[in-house]
Amino acid sequence: MNGAQAMIQCLDQENIHTIFGYPGVAIAPFYEALYGSDVRHVLVRQEQNAGHAASGFARISGRPAVCVTTSGPGALNLITAVATAYADSIPLIAVTGQVARRLIGRDVFQEADVIGAMEPFTKYRYMVRRADDIPRVMKEAFYIASTGRKGPVLIDLPIDVQQEELTQPFHYPEDVSIRGYKPHIKGNGQQLRRVLQALKAAEKPLLCAGGGVISSGAQDLVRSFCEKHGIPAVTTMMGIGAFPSAHPLYYGMIGNNGRSYANKAMSESDLLIIAGARVADRAMPNTRRLEETAKVIHIDIDTAEIGKNIGPTIPLVGDLRDVFQRLLDQELQLDTSTWREALAGWKDAAVDHRVHSPRLVDPNTLVQKLTARMDPDAVYCADVGQNQMWSAINYEMKEGRFLTTGGMGTMGYAVPCALGARMAAPDRQTVAVCGDGAFQMSFNELATAQAEGVPMKVVVMRNHYLGLVKEYQDKNYGGHHSGVTLGDGPDFGKIACAYGMSYYEVSENQALDRILDRFLQDPGSALLVCQVDDVNNTK
Amino acid sequence: MKGIYSVLVENRAGVLAEIARLFARRNFNIESLAVGETDRHDTSSMTIVSSGDQRTLDQIEKHLNKRIDVIKVRRLEERDALSLEMMLIKVAYSVSTRSQIMEICSIMGASILHLSPRHMVIELHAAHEKIESFIDLVRPFGILEVQRTGTISMSRK
């Protein structure tokens, strides 16, 4: 058995049956071993999308997903997707081919220092120097990617290591022992008692759920905790889905583009529980003030998140499932009725300052009507830009998933993410929603979906602008629209036709119900273009 | 504030670069960094001296700990730490200045490793501050070259 065959064996051991990739010479032995194996290889149309598709797959399957590229340019194209997964804490295994060991460092054809280049964007990296190391490296890589704070792990495989015969019979290790990696799972008991003390003394407690609540699978526990103690909740963008939209304790998304009453709840609360959020500037721009006005409890599995952007009163490191299970076991007798009344009042009194054009399709209405019609457990993949803000604000969460890149904000994410998500759950309704800018960054993956027989539903909000930058220029640069005009082309109907998709177009709100029904009920792949007036804005 | 970190790491290619990049990427300061193998070939020890406010020094410790190739981080209090730095310094001399320099060496505990007709190579291992003073003392004679190891530290406890 050679190194490449050992890689396939390891994938089998990890129950990986689908991988996303793009071959080249430096990874050819791996592709040779793949040939005739049980692993399904999905040939993407650009390497970055192999990473995004794996991200969608990982988020829906709840396990690390694998993407593969060749050395040099192939690996370099993958970086943006790996960095996106890193920022969003998505478990990926990125396998890249590398030139032969003896040539490393000589600037030969398609050689790049991928380990060095990806160091800031990966949880860990392996340069495999012996085929015998492959089983251990793969076992460790899957373990590191999927435990603690999840994230991408890179495996750089020189071509001659892929060809090298193993000197020992293949054995996949059962356990992992890494001296420097012992994730803190169990929350510290003393800190937990401090949290309870603070909760008991709180009059205006608020929970802010981040993406960690979803990646740890703690949604039910966090929800039950809030319900048991009457604690209202808000979420960050990555935390969308932690609460159903209609939940009586849920007050929406915070941040620059969030709900005004959610932000007011943050600034008025006297005890803020931040669960699995990294407290980035778009979500919480004014952390200094929060430190002064509220006691802050920061719960995260990543010790280094504590104190990075906000100085918490009570830090608590641990897995959210463990922490909230133990918090749930406690009796607190909180009376938050006055606080909740105030919140409900702010919600009712909230004023929408955004521009809503009476022309064409209102993007807010579009997302509301679309998500109201989607299956309760559907997957909604939101891209980046104004469309992301409209999606995040108006998405109606039932039992589904809202997948977007809140951390890195990488345009072009939605289409490949939806492809991966759909492949992880072929029977689950999946819809990608993009703007016309982002769509044009990755619609080439519609060819992948077509070739793989994966039905895709893609909604494009079309306003012929890079809308979020245009909006920024309107506010900050006197309306100078510099470099944001997309023009009139291309003909999206022809694009749909070229990729074998049904095409729908809607340019008035009155037609939305009818067209959305037809679009969602279409048995195959379908593209829906919604004409949106460019004066609509997000805040 | 000063932060002294004694860091045990996997003795693997790229780990030093990774730690150095961590400091650069997160805007942490490195005043000195010394690294060498421990009694085990698979483990290296680093002493990193940094500075910053309390929050920054805490973050440095946490981010070091987060690295998978970092086995253990100890933050040393200045008063509990035995710290030492080594220096080789090449100083020019003439017949008239030679004895003055030798006197400084003798007071400071430095030794002369090599004597040429026009310059001498002096070795000094001492605490950081003492090394700094020595440099100031011999500066008037003409410093030709300086090599310093950076601080290594160990807890007294």
XYZ file of C-alpha atoms in Angstrom, chain B residues 10-11 44-45 52-53 60 68 73 83 86 90 96 103 110 116 118 122 127 130-131 133 144-145 148:
25
model
C 7.539 20.558 20.027
C 10.984 20.478 18.464
C 12.547 22.780 22.768
C 12.365 25.548 25.283
C 2.489 45.571 27.127
C -0.479 46.254 29.363
C 0.003 36.553 24.726
C -0.990 23.017 19.208
C 3.503 28.050 28.896
C 17.269 35.517 34.064
C 25.009 36.033 27.113
C 34.340 43.014 20.119
C 46.599 53.405 26.658
C 39.488 46.787 34.814
C 33.371 39.624 32.032
C 44.217 40.820 18.803
C 43.843 46.181 17.915
C 34.855 39.871 25.562
C 21.207 39.843 33.695
C 24.066 44.446 33.535
C 24.743 43.640 29.900
C 25.530 48.808 31.453
C 33.147 46.779 16.601
C 30.540 44.024 16.908
C 23.619 38.666 22.180
